Amino acid sequence: WVTKSINDLAVVIGGGTPDTTVKSYWDGEIQWFTPSEIGKNKYVDSSLRTITEVGLNNSSAKLLPPNTILLSSRATIGECSLSLRECATNQGFQCLVSKKCNVDFLYYLIQTKKKDLIRKSCGSTFLEISANEVRKIQVSVPSDVEQQKIAELLSLIDERIATQNKIIEKLQSLIKGLSQQLLSSENDWILYRLDDLAQIKSGYSGTQVSYQTPYKVSRIETISKHCIDIQRIGYVECIPESYRLNVGNILFSNINSIQYIGNTAYLDKDYGLYHGMNLLRIIPNTTIVRPRFLHLLLCTDWAINYFQTICNKAVSQASINQTALGKSRFPIPPMSVQQQICSMFELTERKLDNEQEYISCLQQQKRYLLQKMFI
């Protein structure tokens, strides 16, 4: 293997953003990528936004040829995908146009240098790596024949990852579709106020401490991913046992930025967690509603839109008081129908969990091969 710099292997090209106030610069034929759109799959074809040739010529964006490696250089540094056609990018990229190196090999090679890219980045507002620093990165390159073999093997894994991503996207769409069809607010079921369906309680307001104790308490961050994130909890010195969260309880974000108002998490198991500040605890009345069914209702688009409508809006955050939340009305079917709906969701979600676990294994396998196959 021969040591070379990225500058020996590729031309490094930055991006730019046309003036967003000039309509003639946008909605053209040129694909225009941002960092959030790349890295999930090896290849990218279409972008969320497009620009015109006039917009391209009146900005620092550059027209990149097919098979350009779109390499993010700010925000999440080191993410990359290969463009299938001509495109442009915003300024959050330092893209690589291969000179003589096998472009697929270079695509995998640059992924092994993510730590170097991050280490060489700088900036006060956000970290960013410059084109010159990318050019200086040293890499080891084998013969053309070996480049081809390595690229072919890793491409097979990437093809399987892309297929797996499509499976996951279809399952996620199916779950959303089930939610819209089965849990519609227009269903001819009996309407109940939420305070008839459940007890609504506020959390423990005692002072949290900066060190670990036996008493773990929930925080707003604990449910930011729509599930219980045990890595994002708080601690208190002592707390009454009545605040202990039980399986089937639902945590509800009632004080947050408006886009996160109504965010919930369902306690599917005992996390040894207590109810902390700035979240409401919903304890379903199991004689009327199944806890999982109530959680599904709270997660529907129409419910979240309703919560965001009734919340009290301030400059930096919004809030829903316990009384207003309790007056919210939900259509509830017979328990047998609730059971059928819950079972349908659980089967689909279990399938989704399995597929996500499988893609995680594929990604782990790819990382292992990247570590072993590159010097």
mmCIF file of C-alpha atoms in Angstrom:
data_model
loop_
_atom_site.group_PDB
_atom_site.id
_atom_site.type_symbol
_atom_site.label_atom_id
_atom_site.label_comp_id
_atom_site.label_asym_id
_atom_site.label_seq_id
_atom_site.Cartn_x
_atom_site.Cartn_y
_atom_site.Cartn_z
ATOM 1 C CA TRP A 1 0.000 0.000 0.000
ATOM 2 C CA VAL A 2 1.250 3.534 -0.820
ATOM 3 C CA THR A 3 0.714 6.583 1.409
ATOM 4 C CA LYS A 4 -0.891 9.515 -0.356
ATOM 5 C CA SER A 5 -2.862 12.618 0.516
ATOM 6 C CA ILE A 6 -6.515 13.126 -0.355
ATOM 7 C CA ASN A 7 -5.281 15.882 -2.684
ATOM 8 C CA ASP A 8 -3.433 13.212 -4.716
ATOM 9 C CA LEU A 9 -6.624 11.192 -5.114
ATOM 10 C CA ALA A 10 -9.412 13.734 -5.572
ATOM 11 C CA VAL A 11 -10.390 17.319 -6.276
ATOM 12 C CA VAL A 12 -11.990 18.856 -3.150
ATOM 13 C CA ILE A 13 -14.940 21.146 -3.915
ATOM 14 C CA GLY A 14 -17.063 23.178 -1.473
ATOM 15 C CA GLY A 15 -20.679 24.266 -1.826
ATOM 16 C CA GLY A 16 -22.919 27.260 -1.351
ATOM 17 C CA THR A 17 -26.469 28.520 -0.929
ATOM 18 C CA PRO A 18 -28.197 30.842 -3.403
ATOM 19 C CA ASP A 19 -30.062 33.809 -1.949
ATOM 20 C CA THR A 20 -33.250 32.325 -0.488
ATOM 21 C CA THR A 21 -35.180 35.554 -1.101
ATOM 22 C CA VAL A 22 -34.739 35.331 -4.894
ATOM 23 C CA LYS A 23 -37.418 33.001 -6.253
ATOM 24 C CA SER A 24 -35.708 32.588 -9.644
ATOM 25 C CA TYR A 25 -32.799 30.830 -7.909
ATOM 26 C CA TRP A 26 -34.954 27.985 -6.579
ATOM 27 C CA ASP A 27 -37.138 25.075 -7.741
ATOM 28 C CA GLY A 28 -35.052 24.362 -10.811
ATOM 29 C CA GLU A 29 -33.555 21.207 -12.308
ATOM 30 C CA ILE A 30 -30.360 21.021 -10.243
ATOM 31 C CA GLN A 31 -30.417 18.802 -7.154
ATOM 32 C CA TRP A 32 -29.107 20.717 -4.111
ATOM 33 C CA PHE A 33 -28.163 18.663 -1.039
ATOM 34 C CA THR A 34 -27.793 19.540 2.645
ATOM 35 C CA PRO A 35 -25.838 17.397 5.165
ATOM 36 C CA SER A 36 -29.002 15.926 6.723
ATOM 37 C CA GLU A 37 -29.846 14.243 3.399
ATOM 38 C CA ILE A 38 -26.725 12.125 3.040
ATOM 39 C CA GLY A 39 -25.040 9.266 4.905
ATOM 40 C CA LYS A 40 -28.022 6.959 5.352
ATOM 41 C CA ASN A 41 -27.435 5.106 2.067
ATOM 42 C CA LYS A 42 -24.452 4.823 -0.231
ATOM 43 C CA TYR A 43 -26.205 6.510 -3.159
ATOM 44 C CA VAL A 44 -28.372 9.618 -3.284
ATOM 45 C CA ASP A 45 -30.402 10.676 -6.278
ATOM 46 C CA SER A 46 -32.879 13.426 -5.453
ATOM 47 C CA SER A 47 -32.687 16.226 -2.882
ATOM 48 C CA LEU A 48 -35.419 17.924 -0.885
ATOM 49 C CA ARG A 49 -34.776 21.241 -2.616
ATOM 50 C CA THR A 50 -33.526 22.138 -6.075
ATOM 51 C CA ILE A 51 -31.913 25.236 -7.571
ATOM 52 C CA THR A 52 -31.825 26.796 -11.024
ATOM 53 C CA GLU A 53 -28.796 27.405 -13.230
ATOM 54 C CA VAL A 54 -29.178 31.120 -12.449
ATOM 55 C CA GLY A 55 -29.089 30.316 -8.730
ATOM 56 C CA LEU A 56 -25.998 28.159 -9.232
ATOM 57 C CA ASN A 57 -24.185 30.905 -11.132
ATOM 58 C CA ASN A 58 -25.062 33.528 -8.526
ATOM 59 C CA SER A 59 -23.734 31.595 -5.529
ATOM 60 C CA SER A 60 -20.642 29.722 -4.445
ATOM 61 C CA ALA A 61 -22.384 26.401 -5.182
ATOM 62 C CA LYS A 62 -20.679 24.267 -7.833
ATOM 63 C CA LEU A 63 -22.115 21.794 -10.324
ATOM 64 C CA LEU A 64 -20.732 18.396 -9.342
ATOM 65 C CA PRO A 65 -20.494 15.450 -11.765
ATOM 66 C CA PRO A 66 -22.135 12.057 -11.161
ATOM 67 C CA ASN A 67 -20.210 9.794 -8.749
ATOM 68 C CA THR A 68 -19.060 12.731 -6.631
ATOM 69 C CA ILE A 69 -18.526 11.830 -2.963
ATOM 70 C CA LEU A 70 -20.713 14.257 -0.996
ATOM 71 C CA LEU A 71 -18.730 14.658 2.244
ATOM 72 C CA SER A 72 -20.271 16.682 5.086
ATOM 73 C CA SER A 73 -17.822 19.156 6.604
ATOM 74 C CA ARG A 74 -19.920 20.784 9.337
ATOM 75 C CA ALA A 75 -22.750 19.822 11.710
ATOM 76 C CA THR A 76 -22.180 16.053 11.563
ATOM 77 C CA ILE A 77 -18.694 15.924 10.057
ATOM 78 C CA GLY A 78 -17.624 12.961 7.929
ATOM 79 C CA GLU A 79 -20.980 11.648 6.680
ATOM 80 C CA CYS A 80 -20.925 10.795 2.991
ATOM 81 C CA SER A 81 -22.882 9.447 0.024
ATOM 82 C CA LEU A 82 -22.253 9.080 -3.703
ATOM 83 C CA SER A 83 -24.309 11.226 -6.088
ATOM 84 C CA LEU A 84 -25.989 9.340 -8.923
ATOM 85 C CA ARG A 85 -26.267 12.442 -11.101
ATOM 86 C CA GLU A 86 -25.109 16.016 -11.442
ATOM 87 C CA CYS A 87 -25.884 18.032 -8.326
ATOM 88 C CA ALA A 88 -24.820 20.859 -6.038
ATOM 89 C CA THR A 89 -24.582 21.202 -2.274
ATOM 90 C CA ASN A 90 -24.804 23.878 0.374
ATOM 91 C CA GLN A 91 -21.711 25.124 2.187
ATOM 92 C CA GLY A 92 -21.743 22.230 4.665
ATOM 93 C CA PHE A 93 -19.699 20.027 2.313
ATOM 94 C CA GLN A 94 -16.191 19.412 1.035
ATOM 95 C CA CYS A 95 -16.991 17.059 -1.838
ATOM 96 C CA LEU A 96 -14.511 14.715 -3.500
ATOM 97 C CA VAL A 97 -14.288 14.224 -7.273
ATOM 98 C CA SER A 98 -11.962 11.275 -7.840
ATOM 99 C CA LYS A 99 -8.934 11.790 -10.093
ATOM 100 C CA LYS A 100 -7.592 8.281 -10.759
ATOM 101 C CA CYS A 101 -8.582 6.386 -7.622
ATOM 102 C CA ASN A 102 -11.488 3.895 -7.754
ATOM 103 C CA VAL A 103 -14.379 6.117 -6.602
ATOM 104 C CA ASP A 104 -16.104 3.315 -4.660
ATOM 105 C CA PHE A 105 -12.849 2.523 -2.871
ATOM 106 C CA LEU A 106 -12.338 6.221 -2.083
ATOM 107 C CA TYR A 107 -15.888 6.400 -0.740
ATOM 108 C CA TYR A 108 -15.113 3.642 1.786
ATOM 109 C CA LEU A 109 -11.624 4.930 2.487
ATOM 110 C CA ILE A 110 -12.823 8.394 3.528
ATOM 111 C CA GLN A 111 -15.240 6.800 6.006
ATOM 112 C CA THR A 112 -12.258 5.394 7.932
ATOM 113 C CA LYS A 113 -10.917 8.949 8.349
ATOM 114 C CA LYS A 114 -13.932 10.403 10.157
ATOM 115 C CA LYS A 115 -12.000 10.832 13.426
ATOM 116 C CA ASP A 116 -9.215 12.661 11.557
ATOM 117 C CA LEU A 117 -11.765 14.945 9.902
ATOM 118 C CA ILE A 118 -13.336 15.807 13.260
ATOM 119 C CA ARG A 119 -9.941 16.290 14.938
ATOM 120 C CA LYS A 120 -8.810 18.741 12.266
ATOM 121 C CA SER A 121 -12.047 20.744 12.385
ATOM 122 C CA CYS A 122 -12.365 24.065 14.192
ATOM 123 C CA GLY A 123 -14.789 26.938 14.753
ATOM 124 C CA SER A 124 -16.396 28.974 17.533
ATOM 125 C CA THR A 125 -20.070 28.692 16.528
ATOM 126 C CA PHE A 126 -19.842 25.150 15.132
ATOM 127 C CA LEU A 127 -17.046 22.796 14.135
ATOM 128 C CA GLU A 128 -16.091 22.736 10.466
ATOM 129 C CA ILE A 129 -13.218 21.299 8.451
ATOM 130 C CA SER A 130 -11.760 23.349 5.621
ATOM 131 C CA ALA A 131 -10.974 22.165 2.090
ATOM 132 C CA ASN A 132 -7.230 22.550 2.756
ATOM 133 C CA GLU A 133 -7.390 20.316 5.835
ATOM 134 C CA VAL A 134 -9.320 17.677 3.888
ATOM 135 C CA ARG A 135 -6.677 17.772 1.132
ATOM 136 C CA LYS A 136 -3.882 17.171 3.679
ATOM 137 C CA ILE A 137 -5.369 13.980 5.153
ATOM 138 C CA GLN A 138 -2.973 11.069 4.630
ATOM 139 C CA VAL A 139 -4.287 7.680 3.485
ATOM 140 C CA SER A 140 -2.884 4.322 2.401
ATOM 141 C CA VAL A 141 -3.883 3.095 -1.046
ATOM 142 C CA PRO A 142 -3.399 -0.405 -2.555
ATOM 143 C CA SER A 143 -3.159 -1.417 -6.216
ATOM 144 C CA ASP A 144 -6.088 -0.859 -8.576
ATOM 145 C CA VAL A 145 -6.962 -4.561 -8.446
ATOM 146 C CA GLU A 146 -7.130 -4.572 -4.634
ATOM 147 C CA GLN A 147 -9.143 -1.342 -4.636
ATOM 148 C CA GLN A 148 -11.710 -3.017 -6.877
ATOM 149 C CA LYS A 149 -11.977 -6.143 -4.696
ATOM 150 C CA ILE A 150 -12.405 -4.161 -1.476
ATOM 151 C CA ALA A 151 -14.983 -1.849 -3.048
ATOM 152 C CA GLU A 152 -17.008 -4.782 -4.441
ATOM 153 C CA LEU A 153 -17.187 -6.568 -1.086
ATOM 154 C CA LEU A 154 -18.227 -3.483 0.856
ATOM 155 C CA SER A 155 -20.714 -2.517 -1.869
ATOM 156 C CA LEU A 156 -22.547 -5.812 -1.330
ATOM 157 C CA ILE A 157 -23.094 -4.912 2.324
ATOM 158 C CA ASP A 158 -24.218 -1.403 1.390
ATOM 159 C CA GLU A 159 -26.745 -2.843 -1.076
ATOM 160 C CA ARG A 160 -28.195 -4.966 1.723
ATOM 161 C CA ILE A 161 -28.290 -1.949 4.073
ATOM 162 C CA ALA A 162 -30.153 0.072 1.417
ATOM 163 C CA THR A 163 -32.694 -2.744 1.018
ATOM 164 C CA GLN A 164 -33.081 -2.951 4.781
ATOM 165 C CA ASN A 165 -33.683 0.804 5.008
ATOM 166 C CA LYS A 166 -36.528 0.444 2.483
ATOM 167 C CA ILE A 167 -38.083 -2.352 4.564
ATOM 168 C CA ILE A 168 -37.900 -0.162 7.691
ATOM 169 C CA GLU A 169 -39.384 2.850 5.876
ATOM 170 C CA LYS A 170 -42.319 0.740 4.640
ATOM 171 C CA LEU A 171 -42.994 -0.570 8.144
ATOM 172 C CA GLN A 172 -42.876 2.955 9.563
ATOM 173 C CA SER A 173 -45.317 4.087 6.865
ATOM 174 C CA LEU A 174 -47.568 1.145 7.695
ATOM 175 C CA ILE A 175 -47.610 2.068 11.394
ATOM 176 C CA LYS A 176 -48.445 5.676 10.553
ATOM 177 C CA GLY A 177 -51.191 4.532 8.197
ATOM 178 C CA LEU A 178 -52.654 2.237 10.848
ATOM 179 C CA SER A 179 -52.624 5.124 13.293
ATOM 180 C CA GLN A 180 -54.519 7.378 10.894
ATOM 181 C CA GLN A 181 -57.082 4.749 9.887
ATOM 182 C CA LEU A 182 -57.703 2.855 13.118
ATOM 183 C CA LEU A 183 -57.385 5.717 15.575
ATOM 184 C CA SER A 184 -59.194 8.461 13.689
ATOM 185 C CA SER A 185 -60.936 11.091 15.805
ATOM 186 C CA GLU A 186 -63.964 10.564 13.558
ATOM 187 C CA ASN A 187 -64.541 6.979 14.703
ATOM 188 C CA ASP A 188 -68.038 6.387 16.039
ATOM 189 C CA TRP A 189 -66.867 5.427 19.521
ATOM 190 C CA ILE A 190 -67.826 6.767 22.934
ATOM 191 C CA LEU A 191 -66.180 10.099 23.789
ATOM 192 C CA TYR A 192 -64.499 10.307 27.200
ATOM 193 C CA ARG A 193 -62.703 13.149 28.893
ATOM 194 C CA LEU A 194 -59.098 12.294 29.631
ATOM 195 C CA ASP A 195 -59.621 12.867 33.367
ATOM 196 C CA ASP A 196 -62.301 10.131 33.220
ATOM 197 C CA LEU A 197 -59.941 7.796 31.400
ATOM 198 C CA ALA A 198 -56.975 8.340 33.705
ATOM 199 C CA GLN A 199 -55.506 10.071 36.716
ATOM 200 C CA ILE A 200 -53.254 12.976 35.756
ATOM 201 C CA LYS A 201 -50.517 13.801 38.239
ATOM 202 C CA SER A 202 -47.676 16.291 38.403
ATOM 203 C CA GLY A 203 -44.148 15.221 39.273
ATOM 204 C CA TYR A 204 -41.850 15.592 42.248
ATOM 205 C CA SER A 205 -40.561 19.163 42.580
ATOM 206 C CA GLY A 206 -37.648 18.445 44.915
ATOM 207 C CA THR A 207 -34.100 19.539 44.106
ATOM 208 C CA GLN A 208 -32.139 17.282 41.795
ATOM 209 C CA VAL A 209 -28.480 16.511 42.538
ATOM 210 C CA SER A 210 -25.510 16.235 40.174
ATOM 211 C CA TYR A 211 -24.396 12.805 41.386
ATOM 212 C CA GLN A 212 -25.949 9.357 41.201
ATOM 213 C CA THR A 213 -28.246 8.133 43.961
ATOM 214 C CA PRO A 214 -30.645 5.163 44.226
ATOM 215 C CA TYR A 215 -33.477 7.518 43.219
ATOM 216 C CA LYS A 216 -33.666 8.095 39.460
ATOM 217 C CA VAL A 217 -36.190 10.695 38.281
ATOM 218 C CA SER A 218 -37.607 11.524 34.869
ATOM 219 C CA ARG A 219 -36.847 14.805 33.095
ATOM 220 C CA ILE A 220 -38.064 16.366 29.844
ATOM 221 C CA GLU A 221 -35.020 14.885 28.087
ATOM 222 C CA THR A 222 -35.931 11.408 29.311
ATOM 223 C CA ILE A 223 -38.757 11.167 26.765
ATOM 224 C CA SER A 224 -37.339 13.335 23.951
ATOM 225 C CA LYS A 225 -37.013 10.255 21.711
ATOM 226 C CA HIS A 226 -40.656 9.225 22.341
ATOM 227 C CA CYS A 227 -39.549 6.426 24.633
ATOM 228 C CA ILE A 228 -37.833 6.114 28.027
ATOM 229 C CA ASP A 229 -34.167 7.031 27.595
ATOM 230 C CA ILE A 230 -32.559 5.769 30.792
ATOM 231 C CA GLN A 231 -29.313 7.576 29.871
ATOM 232 C CA ARG A 232 -31.037 10.973 30.210
ATOM 233 C CA ILE A 233 -32.415 11.009 33.733
ATOM 234 C CA GLY A 234 -31.880 12.947 36.945
ATOM 235 C CA TYR A 235 -31.280 11.995 40.583
ATOM 236 C CA VAL A 236 -32.628 13.135 43.937
ATOM 237 C CA GLU A 237 -31.512 12.372 47.475
ATOM 238 C CA CYS A 238 -34.885 10.969 48.501
ATOM 239 C CA ILE A 239 -38.410 10.768 47.097
ATOM 240 C CA PRO A 240 -41.761 9.385 48.342
ATOM 241 C CA GLU A 241 -42.607 5.947 46.947
ATOM 242 C CA SER A 242 -45.886 7.325 45.585
ATOM 243 C CA TYR A 243 -43.888 8.964 42.769
ATOM 244 C CA ARG A 244 -42.526 5.639 41.535
ATOM 245 C CA LEU A 245 -43.502 5.030 37.890
ATOM 246 C CA ASN A 246 -45.201 1.743 37.083
ATOM 247 C CA VAL A 247 -45.595 -0.331 33.931
ATOM 248 C CA GLY A 248 -48.479 1.103 31.885
ATOM 249 C CA ASN A 249 -47.974 4.701 33.048
ATOM 250 C CA ILE A 250 -47.609 7.379 30.386
ATOM 251 C CA LEU A 251 -45.358 10.419 30.678
ATOM 252 C CA PHE A 252 -46.645 13.543 28.922
ATOM 253 C CA SER A 253 -44.605 16.635 28.021
ATOM 254 C CA ASN A 254 -46.764 19.598 29.056
ATOM 255 C CA ILE A 255 -44.003 22.247 29.344
ATOM 256 C CA ASN A 256 -41.723 22.468 26.329
ATOM 257 C CA SER A 257 -41.111 24.188 23.003
ATOM 258 C CA ILE A 258 -44.404 24.167 21.127
ATOM 259 C CA GLN A 259 -43.255 21.554 18.601
ATOM 260 C CA TYR A 260 -42.602 19.119 21.466
ATOM 261 C CA ILE A 261 -45.785 19.761 23.433
ATOM 262 C CA GLY A 262 -47.702 16.491 23.697
ATOM 263 C CA ASN A 263 -44.635 14.301 23.328
ATOM 264 C CA THR A 264 -45.204 11.084 25.285
ATOM 265 C CA ALA A 265 -43.477 7.906 26.402
ATOM 266 C CA TYR A 266 -45.084 4.637 27.481
ATOM 267 C CA LEU A 267 -43.546 2.633 30.316
ATOM 268 C CA ASP A 268 -43.381 -0.824 28.778
ATOM 269 C CA LYS A 269 -41.338 -2.207 31.686
ATOM 270 C CA ASP A 270 -40.115 -1.303 35.166
ATOM 271 C CA TYR A 271 -37.222 1.139 34.757
ATOM 272 C CA GLY A 272 -36.849 1.774 38.497
ATOM 273 C CA LEU A 273 -37.728 5.378 37.692
ATOM 274 C CA TYR A 274 -39.583 8.040 39.671
ATOM 275 C CA HIS A 275 -41.772 10.862 38.335
ATOM 276 C CA GLY A 276 -39.769 14.094 38.151
ATOM 277 C CA MET A 277 -40.487 17.701 37.191
ATOM 278 C CA ASN A 278 -42.005 19.192 34.017
ATOM 279 C CA LEU A 279 -43.772 16.035 32.878
ATOM 280 C CA LEU A 280 -47.292 14.900 33.684
ATOM 281 C CA ARG A 281 -47.969 11.315 34.671
ATOM 282 C CA ILE A 282 -51.041 9.677 33.146
ATOM 283 C CA ILE A 283 -52.304 6.586 34.994
ATOM 284 C CA PRO A 284 -54.985 4.917 32.833
ATOM 285 C CA ASN A 285 -58.231 3.615 34.319
ATOM 286 C CA THR A 286 -57.958 0.013 33.111
ATOM 287 C CA THR A 287 -61.696 -0.609 33.521
ATOM 288 C CA ILE A 288 -62.312 1.737 30.562
ATOM 289 C CA VAL A 289 -59.128 1.850 28.507
ATOM 290 C CA ARG A 290 -56.053 -0.277 27.944
ATOM 291 C CA PRO A 291 -52.900 1.734 28.781
ATOM 292 C CA ARG A 292 -51.248 0.901 25.458
ATOM 293 C CA PHE A 293 -54.360 1.929 23.518
ATOM 294 C CA LEU A 294 -54.525 5.267 25.321
ATOM 295 C CA HIS A 295 -50.867 5.868 24.508
ATOM 296 C CA LEU A 296 -51.522 5.131 20.835
ATOM 297 C CA LEU A 297 -54.324 7.717 20.854
ATOM 298 C CA LEU A 298 -52.093 10.334 22.479
ATOM 299 C CA CYS A 299 -49.494 9.793 19.726
ATOM 300 C CA THR A 300 -51.847 10.392 16.799
ATOM 301 C CA ASP A 301 -51.352 13.474 14.640
ATOM 302 C CA TRP A 302 -54.814 14.795 15.457
ATOM 303 C CA ALA A 303 -54.164 14.526 19.209
ATOM 304 C CA ILE A 304 -50.791 16.278 19.014
ATOM 305 C CA ASN A 305 -52.250 19.010 16.798
ATOM 306 C CA TYR A 306 -55.006 19.485 19.347
ATOM 307 C CA PHE A 307 -52.529 19.762 22.241
ATOM 308 C CA GLN A 308 -50.527 22.362 20.330
ATOM 309 C CA THR A 309 -53.740 24.299 19.703
ATOM 310 C CA ILE A 310 -54.864 24.479 23.342
ATOM 311 C CA CYS A 311 -51.463 25.101 24.925
ATOM 312 C CA ASN A 312 -50.536 28.474 26.419
ATOM 313 C CA LYS A 313 -47.822 29.992 24.229
ATOM 314 C CA ALA A 314 -44.982 32.092 25.612
ATOM 315 C CA VAL A 315 -41.827 33.492 23.994
ATOM 316 C CA SER A 316 -39.540 30.495 24.528
ATOM 317 C CA GLN A 317 -41.928 27.704 25.511
ATOM 318 C CA ALA A 318 -45.510 26.555 25.716
ATOM 319 C CA SER A 319 -47.488 24.753 28.382
ATOM 320 C CA ILE A 320 -50.715 22.852 29.030
ATOM 321 C CA ASN A 321 -52.116 22.891 32.531
ATOM 322 C CA GLN A 322 -53.497 19.761 34.113
ATOM 323 C CA THR A 323 -57.114 20.995 34.018
ATOM 324 C CA ALA A 324 -57.063 21.776 30.287
ATOM 325 C CA LEU A 325 -55.467 18.424 29.513
ATOM 326 C CA GLY A 326 -58.102 16.619 31.567
ATOM 327 C CA LYS A 327 -60.892 18.191 29.496
ATOM 328 C CA SER A 328 -59.479 16.714 26.272
ATOM 329 C CA ARG A 329 -61.888 14.203 24.722
ATOM 330 C CA PHE A 330 -60.956 10.905 23.096
ATOM 331 C CA PRO A 331 -63.071 8.308 21.244
ATOM 332 C CA ILE A 332 -62.840 4.931 23.016
ATOM 333 C CA PRO A 333 -64.092 1.630 21.555
ATOM 334 C CA PRO A 334 -65.030 -1.531 23.531
ATOM 335 C CA MET A 335 -62.166 -3.303 25.296
ATOM 336 C CA SER A 336 -62.229 -6.158 22.764
ATOM 337 C CA VAL A 337 -61.632 -3.714 19.905
ATOM 338 C CA GLN A 338 -58.879 -1.993 21.876
ATOM 339 C CA GLN A 339 -57.208 -5.377 22.327
ATOM 340 C CA GLN A 340 -57.344 -6.125 18.594
ATOM 341 C CA ILE A 341 -55.895 -2.740 17.684
ATOM 342 C CA CYS A 342 -53.120 -3.008 20.281
ATOM 343 C CA SER A 343 -52.212 -6.511 19.074
ATOM 344 C CA MET A 344 -51.991 -5.272 15.479
ATOM 345 C CA PHE A 345 -49.662 -2.428 16.455
ATOM 346 C CA GLU A 346 -47.547 -4.662 18.694
ATOM 347 C CA LEU A 347 -47.002 -7.203 15.904
ATOM 348 C CA THR A 348 -45.995 -4.498 13.438
ATOM 349 C CA GLU A 349 -43.752 -2.724 15.960
ATOM 350 C CA ARG A 350 -42.105 -6.015 16.895
ATOM 351 C CA LYS A 351 -41.368 -6.611 13.225
ATOM 352 C CA LEU A 352 -39.930 -3.098 12.973
ATOM 353 C CA ASP A 353 -37.733 -3.676 16.042
ATOM 354 C CA ASN A 354 -36.382 -6.886 14.495
ATOM 355 C CA GLU A 355 -35.600 -5.176 11.197
ATOM 356 C CA GLN A 356 -33.873 -2.285 12.992
ATOM 357 C CA GLU A 357 -31.817 -4.748 15.005
ATOM 358 C CA TYR A 358 -30.808 -6.491 11.786
ATOM 359 C CA ILE A 359 -29.696 -3.273 10.100
ATOM 360 C CA SER A 360 -27.695 -2.463 13.227
ATOM 361 C CA CYS A 361 -25.878 -5.785 12.814
ATOM 362 C CA LEU A 362 -25.164 -5.014 9.142
ATOM 363 C CA GLN A 363 -23.776 -1.597 10.045
ATOM 364 C CA GLN A 364 -21.627 -3.146 12.751
ATOM 365 C CA GLN A 365 -20.308 -5.693 10.242
ATOM 366 C CA LYS A 366 -19.478 -2.891 7.821
ATOM 367 C CA ARG A 367 -17.605 -0.941 10.520
ATOM 368 C CA TYR A 368 -15.609 -4.056 11.397
ATOM 369 C CA LEU A 369 -14.610 -4.633 7.772
ATOM 370 C CA LEU A 370 -13.657 -0.984 7.342
ATOM 371 C CA GLN A 371 -11.340 -1.286 10.341
ATOM 372 C CA LYS A 372 -9.759 -4.542 9.129
ATOM 373 C CA MET A 373 -9.472 -3.895 5.407
ATOM 374 C CA PHE A 374 -7.825 -0.464 5.528
ATOM 375 C CA ILE A 375 -4.334 0.076 6.882
#
